[in-house]
């Protein structure tokens, strides 16, 4: 049974950092793409970043380039999203999901976690 569980969200001041974790079970990260997405109230879900299981290649949305870093630990079957220099506009529910190809299109992702709230506010 494929499962994804996000953790690490919370309240942080602008300019602060958080690290999100996505723990996967029921499948191996070795051959899967894991993507991070976010959805703010009243907005569509948008792709943030993804990492390929095959070669660890990464993709980032322009809005987070240089601030967010995605990585994976195959031994722990976990993908991380390190978020630095956070801005109020980063406030959203963050989700991880799995797909077969590296893309930030949420339509290509089949299994999703429940999400974790990130709030950036002073």
GROMACS .gro file of C-alpha atoms in nm:
model
  122
    1UNK     CA    1   0.000   0.000   0.000
    2UNK     CA    2   0.150   0.329  -0.113
    3UNK     CA    3   0.157   0.593   0.159
    4UNK     CA    4   0.317   0.935   0.190
    5UNK     CA    5   0.332   1.131   0.513
    6UNK     CA    6   0.448   1.490   0.541
    7UNK     CA    7   0.584   1.648   0.856
    8UNK     CA    8   0.784   1.951   0.966
    9UNK     CA    9   0.541   2.232   0.900
   10UNK     CA   10   0.475   2.511   1.145
   11UNK     CA   11   0.481   2.883   1.210
   12UNK     CA   12   0.797   3.073   1.122
   13UNK     CA   13   0.889   3.439   1.092
   14UNK     CA   14   0.980   3.590   0.754
   15UNK     CA   15   1.340   3.512   0.671
   16UNK     CA   16   1.331   3.194   0.877
   17UNK     CA   17   1.375   2.830   0.776
   18UNK     CA   18   1.187   2.504   0.795
   19UNK     CA   19   1.262   2.153   0.677
   20UNK     CA   20   0.974   1.940   0.556
   21UNK     CA   21   0.993   1.562   0.541
   22UNK     CA   22   0.802   1.322   0.320
   23UNK     CA   23   0.818   0.964   0.447
   24UNK     CA   24   0.725   0.708   0.184
   25UNK     CA   25   0.610   0.351   0.241
   26UNK     CA   26   0.484   0.074   0.018
   27UNK     CA   27   0.727   0.156  -0.263
   28UNK     CA   28   1.093   0.244  -0.317
   29UNK     CA   29   1.219   0.592  -0.393
   30UNK     CA   30   1.483   0.442  -0.621
   31UNK     CA   31   1.255   0.443  -0.924
   32UNK     CA   32   1.006   0.714  -0.834
   33UNK     CA   33   0.979   1.088  -0.869
   34UNK     CA   34   0.873   1.273  -0.554
   35UNK     CA   35   0.730   1.619  -0.589
   36UNK     CA   36   0.646   1.890  -0.340
   37UNK     CA   37   0.341   2.104  -0.401
   38UNK     CA   38   0.163   2.377  -0.212
   39UNK     CA   39  -0.182   2.523  -0.201
   40UNK     CA   40  -0.275   2.853  -0.044
   41UNK     CA   41  -0.637   2.943   0.040
   42UNK     CA   42  -0.827   3.037  -0.274
   43UNK     CA   43  -0.542   2.940  -0.504
   44UNK     CA   44  -0.466   2.642  -0.722
   45UNK     CA   45  -0.219   2.379  -0.617
   46UNK     CA   46   0.125   2.463  -0.757
   47UNK     CA   47   0.440   2.262  -0.803
   48UNK     CA   48   0.735   2.365  -0.587
   49UNK     CA   49   1.005   2.109  -0.656
   50UNK     CA   50   1.063   1.748  -0.754
   51UNK     CA   51   1.346   1.496  -0.742
   52UNK     CA   52   1.404   1.193  -0.957
   53UNK     CA   53   1.475   0.860  -0.797
   54UNK     CA   54   1.680   0.744  -1.093
   55UNK     CA   55   1.949   1.012  -1.100
   56UNK     CA   56   1.852   1.258  -0.824
   57UNK     CA   57   1.797   1.532  -1.079
   58UNK     CA   58   1.596   1.820  -0.937
   59UNK     CA   59   1.348   2.077  -1.064
   60UNK     CA   60   1.235   2.397  -0.892
   61UNK     CA   61   0.965   2.652  -0.949
   62UNK     CA   62   1.104   2.997  -1.025
   63UNK     CA   63   0.943   3.133  -0.710
   64UNK     CA   64   1.160   2.914  -0.484
   65UNK     CA   65   1.487   2.881  -0.677
   66UNK     CA   66   1.783   2.969  -0.461
   67UNK     CA   67   1.578   2.942  -0.141
   68UNK     CA   68   1.447   2.584  -0.133
   69UNK     CA   69   1.647   2.263  -0.167
   70UNK     CA   70   1.502   1.917  -0.226
   71UNK     CA   71   1.694   1.606  -0.129
   72UNK     CA   72   1.633   1.242  -0.055
   73UNK     CA   73   1.760   0.969   0.175
   74UNK     CA   74   1.687   0.637   0.009
   75UNK     CA   75   1.792   0.441   0.317
   76UNK     CA   76   1.513   0.614   0.508
   77UNK     CA   77   1.281   0.627   0.206
   78UNK     CA   78   1.233   0.995   0.281
   79UNK     CA   79   1.247   1.314   0.077
   80UNK     CA   80   1.318   1.652   0.234
   81UNK     CA   81   1.242   2.008   0.139
   82UNK     CA   82   1.472   2.258   0.306
   83UNK     CA   83   1.309   2.600   0.292
   84UNK     CA   84   1.523   2.905   0.367
   85UNK     CA   85   1.456   3.279   0.355
   86UNK     CA   86   1.085   3.212   0.385
   87UNK     CA   87   0.839   3.480   0.277
   88UNK     CA   88   0.475   3.538   0.376
   89UNK     CA   89   0.375   3.432   0.025
   90UNK     CA   90   0.518   3.086   0.098
   91UNK     CA   91   0.231   3.030   0.340
   92UNK     CA   92   0.034   2.727   0.224
   93UNK     CA   93  -0.040   2.363   0.289
   94UNK     CA   94   0.252   2.165   0.151
   95UNK     CA   95   0.200   1.822  -0.001
   96UNK     CA   96   0.429   1.554  -0.133
   97UNK     CA   97   0.329   1.317  -0.408
   98UNK     CA   98   0.475   1.052  -0.635
   99UNK     CA   99   0.490   1.025  -1.013
  100UNK     CA  100   0.673   0.839  -1.287
  101UNK     CA  101   0.819   1.141  -1.462
  102UNK     CA  102   0.990   1.454  -1.334
  103UNK     CA  103   0.738   1.733  -1.370
  104UNK     CA  104   0.577   2.004  -1.159
  105UNK     CA  105   0.237   1.933  -1.312
  106UNK     CA  106   0.020   1.802  -1.028
  107UNK     CA  107  -0.199   1.615  -1.278
  108UNK     CA  108   0.086   1.370  -1.334
  109UNK     CA  109   0.101   1.266  -0.969
  110UNK     CA  110  -0.102   0.973  -0.847
  111UNK     CA  111  -0.046   0.934  -0.475
  112UNK     CA  112  -0.056   1.221  -0.231
  113UNK     CA  113   0.008   1.279   0.136
  114UNK     CA  114  -0.230   1.463   0.366
  115UNK     CA  115  -0.026   1.783   0.374
  116UNK     CA  116   0.144   1.995   0.637
  117UNK     CA  117   0.070   2.360   0.709
  118UNK     CA  118   0.345   2.618   0.669
  119UNK     CA  119   0.270   2.968   0.794
  120UNK     CA  120   0.517   3.252   0.749
  121UNK     CA  121   0.418   3.547   0.960
  122UNK     CA  122   0.558   3.795   1.207
   0.00000   0.00000   0.00000
